[in-house]
Short mmCIF file of C-alpha atoms in Angstrom, two decimals:
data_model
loop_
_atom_site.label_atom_id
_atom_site.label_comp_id
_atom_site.label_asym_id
_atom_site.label_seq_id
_atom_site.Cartn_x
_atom_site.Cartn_y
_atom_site.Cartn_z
CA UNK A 29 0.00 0.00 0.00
CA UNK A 30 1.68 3.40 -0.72
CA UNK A 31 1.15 7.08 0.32
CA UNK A 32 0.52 8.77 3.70
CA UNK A 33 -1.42 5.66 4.79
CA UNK A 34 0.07 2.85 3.76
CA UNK A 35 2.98 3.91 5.79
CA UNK A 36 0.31 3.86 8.89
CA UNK A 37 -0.22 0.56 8.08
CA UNK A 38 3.54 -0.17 8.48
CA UNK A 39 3.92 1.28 11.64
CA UNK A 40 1.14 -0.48 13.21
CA UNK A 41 2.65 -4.07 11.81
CA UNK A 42 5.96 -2.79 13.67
CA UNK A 43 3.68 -1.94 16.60
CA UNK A 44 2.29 -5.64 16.71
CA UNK A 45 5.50 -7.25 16.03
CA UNK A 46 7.86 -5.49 18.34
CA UNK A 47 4.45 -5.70 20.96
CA UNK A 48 4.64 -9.67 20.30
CA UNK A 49 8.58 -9.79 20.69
CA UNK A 50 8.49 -8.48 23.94
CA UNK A 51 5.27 -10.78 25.09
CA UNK A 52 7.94 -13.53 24.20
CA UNK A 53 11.20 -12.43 25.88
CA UNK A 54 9.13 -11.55 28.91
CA UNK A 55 7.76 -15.21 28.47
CA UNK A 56 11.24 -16.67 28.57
CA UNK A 57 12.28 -14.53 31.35
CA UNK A 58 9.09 -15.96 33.42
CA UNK A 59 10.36 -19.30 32.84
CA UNK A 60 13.83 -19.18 33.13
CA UNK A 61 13.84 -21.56 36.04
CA UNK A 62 11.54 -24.15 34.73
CA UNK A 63 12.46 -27.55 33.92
CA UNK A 64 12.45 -28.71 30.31
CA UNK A 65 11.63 -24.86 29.14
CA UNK A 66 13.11 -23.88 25.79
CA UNK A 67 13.50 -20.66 24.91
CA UNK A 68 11.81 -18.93 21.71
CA UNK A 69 12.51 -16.73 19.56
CA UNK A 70 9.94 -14.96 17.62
CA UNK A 71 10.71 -14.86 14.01
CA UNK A 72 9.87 -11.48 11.89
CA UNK A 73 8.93 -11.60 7.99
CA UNK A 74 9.38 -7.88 5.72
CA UNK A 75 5.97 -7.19 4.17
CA UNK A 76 6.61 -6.44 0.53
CA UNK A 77 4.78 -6.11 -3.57
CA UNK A 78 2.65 -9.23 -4.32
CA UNK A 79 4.56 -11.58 -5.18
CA UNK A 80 2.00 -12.33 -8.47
CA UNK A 81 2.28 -9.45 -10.83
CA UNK A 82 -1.41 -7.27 -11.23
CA UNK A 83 -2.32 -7.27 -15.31
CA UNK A 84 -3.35 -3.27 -15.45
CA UNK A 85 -1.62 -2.17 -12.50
CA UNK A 86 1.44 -1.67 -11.14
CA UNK A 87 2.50 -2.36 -7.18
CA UNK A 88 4.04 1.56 -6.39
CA UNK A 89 5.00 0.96 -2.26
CA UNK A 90 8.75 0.29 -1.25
CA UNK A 91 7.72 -2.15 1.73
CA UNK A 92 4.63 -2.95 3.76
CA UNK A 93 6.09 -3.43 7.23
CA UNK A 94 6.77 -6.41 9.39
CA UNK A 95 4.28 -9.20 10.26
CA UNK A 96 5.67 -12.17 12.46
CA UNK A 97 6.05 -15.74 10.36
CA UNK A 98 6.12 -17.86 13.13
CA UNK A 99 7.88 -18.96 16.87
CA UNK A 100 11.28 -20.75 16.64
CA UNK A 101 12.10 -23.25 19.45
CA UNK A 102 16.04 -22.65 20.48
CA UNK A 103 16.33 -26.55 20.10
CA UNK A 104 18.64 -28.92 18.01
CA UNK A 105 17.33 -32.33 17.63
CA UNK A 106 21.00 -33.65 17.50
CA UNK A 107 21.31 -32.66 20.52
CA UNK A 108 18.43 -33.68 22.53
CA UNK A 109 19.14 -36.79 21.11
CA UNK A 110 22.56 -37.10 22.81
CA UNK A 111 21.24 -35.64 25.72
CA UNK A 112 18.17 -38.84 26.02
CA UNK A 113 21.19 -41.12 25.05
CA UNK A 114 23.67 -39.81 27.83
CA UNK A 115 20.83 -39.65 30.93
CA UNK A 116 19.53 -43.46 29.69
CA UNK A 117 23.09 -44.33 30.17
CA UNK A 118 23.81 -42.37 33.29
CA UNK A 119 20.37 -43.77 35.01
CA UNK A 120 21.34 -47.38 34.10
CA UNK A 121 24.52 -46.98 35.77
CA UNK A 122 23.11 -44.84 39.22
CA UNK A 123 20.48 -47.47 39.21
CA UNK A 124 22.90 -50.35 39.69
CA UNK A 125 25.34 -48.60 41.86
CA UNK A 126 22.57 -47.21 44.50
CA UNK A 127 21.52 -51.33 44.68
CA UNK A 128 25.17 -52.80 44.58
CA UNK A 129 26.29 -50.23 46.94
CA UNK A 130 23.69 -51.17 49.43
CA UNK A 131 24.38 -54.39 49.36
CA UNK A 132 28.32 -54.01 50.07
CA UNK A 133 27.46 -51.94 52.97
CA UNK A 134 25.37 -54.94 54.28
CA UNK A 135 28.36 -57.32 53.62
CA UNK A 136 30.42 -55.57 56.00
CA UNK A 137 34.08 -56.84 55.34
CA UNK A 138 35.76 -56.35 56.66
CA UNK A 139 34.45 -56.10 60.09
CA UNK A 140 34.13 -57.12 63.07
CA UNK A 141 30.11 -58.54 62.06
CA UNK A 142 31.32 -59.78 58.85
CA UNK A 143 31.73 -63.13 57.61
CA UNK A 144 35.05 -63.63 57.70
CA UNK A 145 35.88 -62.69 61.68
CA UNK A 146 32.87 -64.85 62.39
CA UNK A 147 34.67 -67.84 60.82
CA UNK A 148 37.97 -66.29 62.93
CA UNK A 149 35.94 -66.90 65.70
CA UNK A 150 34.00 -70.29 64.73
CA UNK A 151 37.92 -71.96 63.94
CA UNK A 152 39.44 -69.75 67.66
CA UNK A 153 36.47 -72.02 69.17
CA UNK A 154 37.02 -75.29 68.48
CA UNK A 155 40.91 -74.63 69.04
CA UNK A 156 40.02 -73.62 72.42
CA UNK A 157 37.91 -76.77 72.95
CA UNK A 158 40.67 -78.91 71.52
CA UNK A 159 43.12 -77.89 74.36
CA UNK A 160 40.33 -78.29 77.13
CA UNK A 161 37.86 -80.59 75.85
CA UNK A 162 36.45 -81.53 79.13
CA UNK A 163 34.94 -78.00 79.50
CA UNK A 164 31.30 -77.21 79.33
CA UNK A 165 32.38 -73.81 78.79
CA UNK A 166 34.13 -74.48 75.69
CA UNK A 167 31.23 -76.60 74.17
CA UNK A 168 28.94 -73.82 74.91
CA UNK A 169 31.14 -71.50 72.99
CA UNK A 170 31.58 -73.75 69.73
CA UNK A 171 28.11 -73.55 69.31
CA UNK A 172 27.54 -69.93 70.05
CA UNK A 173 30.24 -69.06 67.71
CA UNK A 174 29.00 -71.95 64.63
CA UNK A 175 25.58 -69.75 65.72
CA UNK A 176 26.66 -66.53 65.60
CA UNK A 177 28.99 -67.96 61.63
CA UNK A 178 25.00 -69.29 60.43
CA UNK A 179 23.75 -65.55 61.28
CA UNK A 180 26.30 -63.58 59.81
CA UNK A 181 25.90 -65.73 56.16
CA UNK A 182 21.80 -65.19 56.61
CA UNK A 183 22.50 -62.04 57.10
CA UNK A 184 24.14 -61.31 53.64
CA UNK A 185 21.33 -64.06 51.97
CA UNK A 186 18.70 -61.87 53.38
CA UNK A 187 20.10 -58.74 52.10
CA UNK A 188 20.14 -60.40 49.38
CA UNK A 189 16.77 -62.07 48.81
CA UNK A 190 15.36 -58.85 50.11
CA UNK A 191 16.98 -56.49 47.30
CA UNK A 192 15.74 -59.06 44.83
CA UNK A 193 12.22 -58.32 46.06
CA UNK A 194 13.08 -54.52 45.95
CA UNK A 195 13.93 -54.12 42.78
CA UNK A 196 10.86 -56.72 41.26
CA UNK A 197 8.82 -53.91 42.40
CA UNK A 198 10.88 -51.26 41.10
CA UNK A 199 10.31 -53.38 37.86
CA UNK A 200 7.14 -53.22 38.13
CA UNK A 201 6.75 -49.81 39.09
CA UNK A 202 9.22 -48.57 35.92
CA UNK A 203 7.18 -50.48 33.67
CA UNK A 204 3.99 -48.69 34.80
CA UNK A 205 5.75 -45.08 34.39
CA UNK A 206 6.74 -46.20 30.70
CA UNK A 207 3.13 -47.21 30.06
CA UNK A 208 1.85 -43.88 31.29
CA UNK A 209 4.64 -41.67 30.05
CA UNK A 210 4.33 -43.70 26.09
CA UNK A 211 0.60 -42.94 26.42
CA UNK A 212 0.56 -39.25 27.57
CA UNK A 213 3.57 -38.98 24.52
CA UNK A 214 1.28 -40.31 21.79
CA UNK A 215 -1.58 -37.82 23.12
CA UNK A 216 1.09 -35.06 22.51
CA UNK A 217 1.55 -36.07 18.84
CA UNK A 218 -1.43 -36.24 17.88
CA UNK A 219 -2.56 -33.02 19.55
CA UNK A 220 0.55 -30.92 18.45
CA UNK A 221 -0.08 -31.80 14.92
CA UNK A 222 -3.42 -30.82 14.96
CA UNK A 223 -2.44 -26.92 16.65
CA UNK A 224 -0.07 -26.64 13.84
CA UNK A 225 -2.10 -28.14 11.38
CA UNK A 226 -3.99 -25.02 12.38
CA UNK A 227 -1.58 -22.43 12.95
CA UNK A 228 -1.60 -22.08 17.03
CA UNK A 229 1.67 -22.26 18.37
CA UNK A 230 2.23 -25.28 20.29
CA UNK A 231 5.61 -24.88 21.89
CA UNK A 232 4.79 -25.52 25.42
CA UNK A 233 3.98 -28.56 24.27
CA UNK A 234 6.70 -29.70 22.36
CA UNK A 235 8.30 -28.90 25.73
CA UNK A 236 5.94 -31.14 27.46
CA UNK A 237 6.52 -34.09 24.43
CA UNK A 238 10.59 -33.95 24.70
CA UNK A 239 10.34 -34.07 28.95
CA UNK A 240 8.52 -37.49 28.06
CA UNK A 241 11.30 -38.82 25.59
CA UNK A 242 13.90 -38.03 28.11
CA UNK A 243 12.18 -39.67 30.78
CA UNK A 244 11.15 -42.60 28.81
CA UNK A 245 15.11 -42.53 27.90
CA UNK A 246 15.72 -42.38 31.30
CA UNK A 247 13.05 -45.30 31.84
CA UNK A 248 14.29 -47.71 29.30
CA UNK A 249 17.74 -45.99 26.99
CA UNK A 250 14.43 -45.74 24.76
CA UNK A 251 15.50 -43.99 20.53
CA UNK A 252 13.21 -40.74 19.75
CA UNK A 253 12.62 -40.81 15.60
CA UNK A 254 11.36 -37.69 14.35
CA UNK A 255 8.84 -38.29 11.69
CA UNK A 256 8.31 -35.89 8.32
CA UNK A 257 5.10 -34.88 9.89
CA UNK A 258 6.85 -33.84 13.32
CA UNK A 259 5.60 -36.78 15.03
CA UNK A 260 7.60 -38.60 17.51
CA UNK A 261 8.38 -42.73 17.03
CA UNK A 262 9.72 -44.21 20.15
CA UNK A 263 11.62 -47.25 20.52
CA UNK A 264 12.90 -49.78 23.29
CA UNK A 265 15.86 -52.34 22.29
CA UNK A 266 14.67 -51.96 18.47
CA UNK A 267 10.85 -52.57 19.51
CA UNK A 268 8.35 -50.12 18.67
CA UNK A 269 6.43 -48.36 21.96
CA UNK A 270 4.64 -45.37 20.43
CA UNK A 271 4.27 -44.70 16.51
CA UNK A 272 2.33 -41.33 15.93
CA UNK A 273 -0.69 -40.87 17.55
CA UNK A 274 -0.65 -44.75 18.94
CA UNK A 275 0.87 -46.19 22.30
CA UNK A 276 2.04 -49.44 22.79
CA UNK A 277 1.92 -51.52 26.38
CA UNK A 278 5.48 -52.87 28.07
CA UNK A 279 4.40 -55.40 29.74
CA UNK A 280 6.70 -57.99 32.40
CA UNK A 281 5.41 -61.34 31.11
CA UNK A 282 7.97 -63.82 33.31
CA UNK A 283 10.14 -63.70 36.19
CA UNK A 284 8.16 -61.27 37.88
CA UNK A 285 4.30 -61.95 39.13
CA UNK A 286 2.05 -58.88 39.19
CA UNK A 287 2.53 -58.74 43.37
CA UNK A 288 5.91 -58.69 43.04
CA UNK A 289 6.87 -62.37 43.53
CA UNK A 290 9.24 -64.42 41.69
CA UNK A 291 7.53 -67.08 39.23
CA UNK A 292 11.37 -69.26 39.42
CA UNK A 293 11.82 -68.70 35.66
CA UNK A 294 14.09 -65.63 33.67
CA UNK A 295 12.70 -62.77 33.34
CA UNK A 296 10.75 -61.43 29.64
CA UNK A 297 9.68 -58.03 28.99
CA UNK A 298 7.11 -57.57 25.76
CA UNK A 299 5.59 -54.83 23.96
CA UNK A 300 2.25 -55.01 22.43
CA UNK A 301 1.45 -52.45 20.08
CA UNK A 302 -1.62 -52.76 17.23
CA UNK A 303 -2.49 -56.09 18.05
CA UNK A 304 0.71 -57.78 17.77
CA UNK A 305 3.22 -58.28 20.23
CA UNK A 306 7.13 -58.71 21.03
CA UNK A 307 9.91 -59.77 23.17
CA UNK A 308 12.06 -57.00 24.24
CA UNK A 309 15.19 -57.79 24.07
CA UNK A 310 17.06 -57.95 27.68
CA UNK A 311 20.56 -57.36 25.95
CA UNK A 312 18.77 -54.03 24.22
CA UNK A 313 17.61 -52.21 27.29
CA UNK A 314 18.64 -49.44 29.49
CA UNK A 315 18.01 -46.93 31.72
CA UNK A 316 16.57 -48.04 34.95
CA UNK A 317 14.97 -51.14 33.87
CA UNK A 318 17.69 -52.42 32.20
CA UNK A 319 19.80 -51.77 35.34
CA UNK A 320 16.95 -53.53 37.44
CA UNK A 321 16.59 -56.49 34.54
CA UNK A 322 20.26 -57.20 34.66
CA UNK A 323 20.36 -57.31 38.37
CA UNK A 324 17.68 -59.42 38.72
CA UNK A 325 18.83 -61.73 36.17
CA UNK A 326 22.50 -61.48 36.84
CA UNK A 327 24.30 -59.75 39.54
CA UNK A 328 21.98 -60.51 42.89
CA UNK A 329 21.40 -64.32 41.77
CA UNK A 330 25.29 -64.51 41.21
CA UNK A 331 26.29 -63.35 44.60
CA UNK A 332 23.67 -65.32 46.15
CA UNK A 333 24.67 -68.46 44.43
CA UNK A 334 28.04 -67.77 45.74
CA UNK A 335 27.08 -67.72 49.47
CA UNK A 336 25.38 -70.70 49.54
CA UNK A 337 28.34 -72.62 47.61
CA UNK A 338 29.66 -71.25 51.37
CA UNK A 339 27.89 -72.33 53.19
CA UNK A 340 27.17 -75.66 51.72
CA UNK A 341 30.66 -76.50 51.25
CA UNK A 342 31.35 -75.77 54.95
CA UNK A 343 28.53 -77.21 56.52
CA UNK A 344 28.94 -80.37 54.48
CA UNK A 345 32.37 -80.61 55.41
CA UNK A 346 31.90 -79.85 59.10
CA UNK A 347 28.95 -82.44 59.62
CA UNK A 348 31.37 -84.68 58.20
CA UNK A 349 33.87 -84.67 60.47
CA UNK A 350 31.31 -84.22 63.48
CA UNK A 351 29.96 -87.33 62.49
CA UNK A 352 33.50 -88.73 62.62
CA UNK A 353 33.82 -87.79 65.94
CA UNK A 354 32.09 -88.72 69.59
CA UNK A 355 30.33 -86.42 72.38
CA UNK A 356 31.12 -86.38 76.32
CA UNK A 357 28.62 -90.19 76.81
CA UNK A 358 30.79 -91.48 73.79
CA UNK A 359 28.19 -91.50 71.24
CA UNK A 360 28.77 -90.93 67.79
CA UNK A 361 28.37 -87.49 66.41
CA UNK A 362 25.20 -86.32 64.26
CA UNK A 363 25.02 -82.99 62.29
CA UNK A 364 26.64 -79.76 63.70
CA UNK A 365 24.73 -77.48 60.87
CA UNK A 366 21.28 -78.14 59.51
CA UNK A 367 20.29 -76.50 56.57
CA UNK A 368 18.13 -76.62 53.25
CA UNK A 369 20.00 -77.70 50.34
CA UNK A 370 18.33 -75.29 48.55
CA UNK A 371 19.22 -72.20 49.97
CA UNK A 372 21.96 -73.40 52.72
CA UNK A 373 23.25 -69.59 53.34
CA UNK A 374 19.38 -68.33 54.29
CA UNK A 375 18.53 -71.37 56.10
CA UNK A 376 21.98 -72.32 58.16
CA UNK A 377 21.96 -72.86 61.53
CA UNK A 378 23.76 -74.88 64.24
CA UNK A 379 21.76 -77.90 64.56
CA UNK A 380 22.72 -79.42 68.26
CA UNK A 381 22.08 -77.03 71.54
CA UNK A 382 23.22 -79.67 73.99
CA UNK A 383 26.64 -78.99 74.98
CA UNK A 384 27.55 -82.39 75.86
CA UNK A 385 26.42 -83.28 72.37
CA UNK A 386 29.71 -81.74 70.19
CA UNK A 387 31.61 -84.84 69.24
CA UNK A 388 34.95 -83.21 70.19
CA UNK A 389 36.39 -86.30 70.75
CA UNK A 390 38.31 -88.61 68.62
CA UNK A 391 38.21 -91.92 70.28
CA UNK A 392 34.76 -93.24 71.98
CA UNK A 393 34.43 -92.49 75.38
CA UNK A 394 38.16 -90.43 75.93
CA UNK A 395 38.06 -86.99 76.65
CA UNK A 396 40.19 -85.93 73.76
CA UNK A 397 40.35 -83.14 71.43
CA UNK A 398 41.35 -84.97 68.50
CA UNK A 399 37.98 -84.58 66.81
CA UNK A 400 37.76 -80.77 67.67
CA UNK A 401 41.22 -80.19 66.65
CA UNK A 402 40.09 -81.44 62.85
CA UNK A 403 36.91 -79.79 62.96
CA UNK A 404 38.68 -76.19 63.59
CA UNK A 405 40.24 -76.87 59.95
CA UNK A 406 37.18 -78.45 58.29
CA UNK A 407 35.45 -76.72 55.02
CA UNK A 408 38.21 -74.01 54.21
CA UNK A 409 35.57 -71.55 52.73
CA UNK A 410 37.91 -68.87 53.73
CA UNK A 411 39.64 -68.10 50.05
CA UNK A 412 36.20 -68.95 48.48
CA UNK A 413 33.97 -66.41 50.44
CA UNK A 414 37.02 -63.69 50.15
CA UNK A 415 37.32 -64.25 46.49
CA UNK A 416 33.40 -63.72 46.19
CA UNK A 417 33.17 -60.43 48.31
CA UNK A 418 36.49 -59.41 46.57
CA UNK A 419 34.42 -60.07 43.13
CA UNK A 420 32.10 -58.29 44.40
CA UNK A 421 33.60 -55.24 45.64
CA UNK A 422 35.41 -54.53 42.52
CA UNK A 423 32.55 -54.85 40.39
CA UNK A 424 31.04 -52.27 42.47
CA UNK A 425 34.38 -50.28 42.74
CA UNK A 426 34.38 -50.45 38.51
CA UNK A 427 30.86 -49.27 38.88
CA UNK A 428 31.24 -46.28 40.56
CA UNK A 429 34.35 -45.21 38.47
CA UNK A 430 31.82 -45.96 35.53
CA UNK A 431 29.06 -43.59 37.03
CA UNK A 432 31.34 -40.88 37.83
CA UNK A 433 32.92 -40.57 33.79
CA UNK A 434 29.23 -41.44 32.33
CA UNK A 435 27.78 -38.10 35.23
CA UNK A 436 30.67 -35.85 33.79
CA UNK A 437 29.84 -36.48 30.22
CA UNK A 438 26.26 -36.34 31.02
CA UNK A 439 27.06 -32.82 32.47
CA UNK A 440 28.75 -31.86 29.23
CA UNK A 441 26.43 -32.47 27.32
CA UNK A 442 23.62 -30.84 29.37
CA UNK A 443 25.81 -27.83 29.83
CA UNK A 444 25.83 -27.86 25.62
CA UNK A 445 22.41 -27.87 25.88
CA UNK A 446 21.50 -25.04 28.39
CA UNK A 447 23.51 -22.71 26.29
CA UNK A 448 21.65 -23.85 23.45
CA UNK A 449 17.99 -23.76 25.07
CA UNK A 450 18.48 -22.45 28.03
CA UNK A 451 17.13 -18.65 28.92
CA UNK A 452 20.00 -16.19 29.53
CA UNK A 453 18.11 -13.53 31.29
CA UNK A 454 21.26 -11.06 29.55
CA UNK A 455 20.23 -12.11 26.25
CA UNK A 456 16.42 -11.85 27.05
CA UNK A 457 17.46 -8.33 28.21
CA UNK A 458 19.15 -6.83 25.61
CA UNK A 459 16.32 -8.51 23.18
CA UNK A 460 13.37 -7.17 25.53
CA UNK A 461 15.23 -3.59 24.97
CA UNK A 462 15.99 -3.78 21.31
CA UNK A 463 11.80 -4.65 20.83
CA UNK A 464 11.24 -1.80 23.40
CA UNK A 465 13.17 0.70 21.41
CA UNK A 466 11.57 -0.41 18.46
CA UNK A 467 8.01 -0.73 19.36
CA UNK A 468 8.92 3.37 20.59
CA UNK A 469 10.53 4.38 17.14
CA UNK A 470 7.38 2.81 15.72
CA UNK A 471 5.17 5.31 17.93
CA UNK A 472 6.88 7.68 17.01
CA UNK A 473 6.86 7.32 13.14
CA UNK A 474 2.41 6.71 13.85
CA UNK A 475 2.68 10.40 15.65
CA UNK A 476 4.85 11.74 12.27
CA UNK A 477 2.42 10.30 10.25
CA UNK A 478 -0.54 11.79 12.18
CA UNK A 479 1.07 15.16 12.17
CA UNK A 480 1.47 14.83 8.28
CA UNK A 481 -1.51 14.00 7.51
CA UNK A 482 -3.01 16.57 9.86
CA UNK A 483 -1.53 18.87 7.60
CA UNK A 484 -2.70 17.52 4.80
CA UNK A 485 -6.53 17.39 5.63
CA UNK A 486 -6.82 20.02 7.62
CA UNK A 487 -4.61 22.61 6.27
CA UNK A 488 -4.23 22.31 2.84
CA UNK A 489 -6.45 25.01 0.72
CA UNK A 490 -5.97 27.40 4.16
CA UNK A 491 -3.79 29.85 2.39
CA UNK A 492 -5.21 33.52 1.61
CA UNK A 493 -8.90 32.72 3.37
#
């Protein structure tokens, strides 16, 4: 549009666009402290000729203003996809350190409750017994101390057991978060293609829709593929969980019953997603329940499995020389230990609580210590247990050395991309005063105008009346 108007008309679009750019810094500033926010930017479009060619006329203006083409999220898609890969990785590893390093704290070696100084002890006792095996005292003490050995290794077997339990219902409890999180994502697709479909803005959110990915990243190590449509595909170990508009269901179909019990058999995680369904690979996943997966299939079991080759090997080998041996009536020994064969570390105990019953001696009815002398070296568990806690301690050792590189990275990259989305209340500043100054100039050129064409209308044709 040209003449005294049309440049009206370009001051007001300067008016609305400089009046929208400060709506959005101030916007930015408001949420510079809220989690997931990314920062916009609005982005301005010069008003020109029509870009078709009138047939009789001519286009006579030199510019039409500003009008604004559209909001810009302050987000690259390269990098939120490191940043979902890093934080899977970083929350598989935190996951399996916070359980491992529990469970070393409730192993206790060394220490004076641990293991290893109650077999110090449980050897010290029948020593003691061997030099004085007439005393009632020193009968009283083997079995106190082969009690006190039993409690120590159920101890560690009921740590054990009972982080097993913990973390089936942290299974389940993960898997229920991905359900909701995949389902709340696929209502975000479908909704945020619809607002642009129609024009509205929708960054808050596409704010809203990434949180989820990250989370479900954080959930599983789940893959975010962008589709042409803008659309968000997630995927878990190379299974599909949410294509477009539709959510799929993670499900925990063995191992792990829905209260939380074990079923006895490995544990299988499927998706089902538009009527079909699929195993998710265990080798695939990350995040917290691959952390919890592995340790329920792997690590725990392991460790258990090694304390009750303890214990079984040294009550097996210490009811076998017992029964070699003969009590104070000079009867032939039975069982010191009694246990289940199937879980002898959770289920050890010392089996006699008669005194006179400990077949300390060697030869039937002598008060000897021959028998207690042999029993003090029976079932030398010693090198097995230390090599199993030692195994143990450096995996967790490696762990945290892991945890600390994969946090520092994880840092990095999350510093990369607060200066890339992030609000800099400077920036914001310096933008909220360039739109400020040029929302004024813009005034200023409407009151120009105004005085111009005051002149025009009203004083034009004045001259000589």
């Amino acid at each position: 549009m040209a003449g005294s108007f049309g440049s009206v008309q370009s001051a007001l679009s300067a008016i609305r666009y400089n009046a929208v750019a400060l709506d959005v810094a101030s916007n930015n500033i408001s949420n510079a402290a809220t989690e997931g926010y990314v920062r916009r930017r609005v982005q301005a479009e010069a008003l020109g000729g029509p870009e078709v060619p009138a047939l009789w006329s001519r286009y006579g203006g030199h510019g039409d203003g500003v009008r604004v083409a559209g909001m810009e999220r302050m987000v690259d898609g390269l990098l939120d996809a490191r940043v979902r890969r890093e934080h899977g990785a970083l929350t598989y590893l935190q996951t399996s350190q916070t359980v491992l390093q529990r469970l070393e704290n409730g192993i206790g070696e060394p220490g004076p409750d641990g293991v290893s100084q109650a077999l110090i002890d449980f050897r010290k006792s029948w020593s003691d017994l061997a030099n004085n095996p007439g005393s009632d005292a020193a009968r009283q003490q083997v079995i106190g101390r082969g009690s006190t050995l039993a409690l120590a290794l159920h101890n560690q077997y009921t740590n054990v057991t009972g982080e097993e339990a913990d973390q089936r219902v942290h299974l389940l409890s993960a898997v229920s978060e991905v359900n909701t999180a995949a389902t709340d994502l696929a209502a975000l697709n479908q909704t945020i293609l619809g607002l642009e479909i129609n024009g509205t803005d929708a960054s808050t959110l596409r704010d809203s829709r990434d949180s989820l990915a990250l989370r479900l990243a954080e959930l599983t190590g789940a893959s975010v593929t962008v589709r042409p449509d803008g659309m968000y595909d997630v995927s878990v170990a190379g299974q599909a969980l949410v294509t477009g508009d539709t959510a799929g269901t993670l499900a925990v179909t063995g191992g792990v019953l829905p209260d939380g019990s074990a079923d006895g058999g490995p544990i299988v995680l499927e998706i089902s997603l538009g009527g079909g369904s699929a195993v998710v690979p265990a080798a695939g996943l990350g995040g917290e329940t691959g952390a919890v997966v592995e340790l329920l299939s792997d690590t725990l079991p392991t460790y258990r499995a090694g304390l009750n080759a303890v214990a079984l090997e040294l009550a097996t080998a210490v009811n076998g020389q017992h029964r070699a041996g003969f009590d104070s009536a000079g009867v032939a020994g039975g069982d010191f230990f009694a246990f289940d064969p199937t879980a002898p570390a959770g289920s050890l105990a010392v089996a006699i609580t008669d005194p006179a019953l400990v077949a300390a001696s060697g030869v039937a009815g002598a008060r000897d210590g021959g028998n207690a002398d042999a029993l003090g070296e029976a079932g030398q568990v010693e090198e097995s247990y230390q090599r199993l806690v030692n195994t143990f301690g450096t995996e967790v050792a490696a762990l945290q050395r892991r945890t600390a590189n994969q946090a520092a990275l994880a840092g990095s990259v999350d510093d990369a991309w607060e200066q890339q989305a992030g609000v800099n209340l400077d920036e914001e500043t310096v933008a909220m005063m360039t739109s400020q100054r040029a929302y004024e100039a813009a005034a200023r050129l409407m009151t120009t105008l105004d005085e111009v064409l005051d002149t025009l209308i009203n004083r034009t044709g004045l001259v000589g009346r």
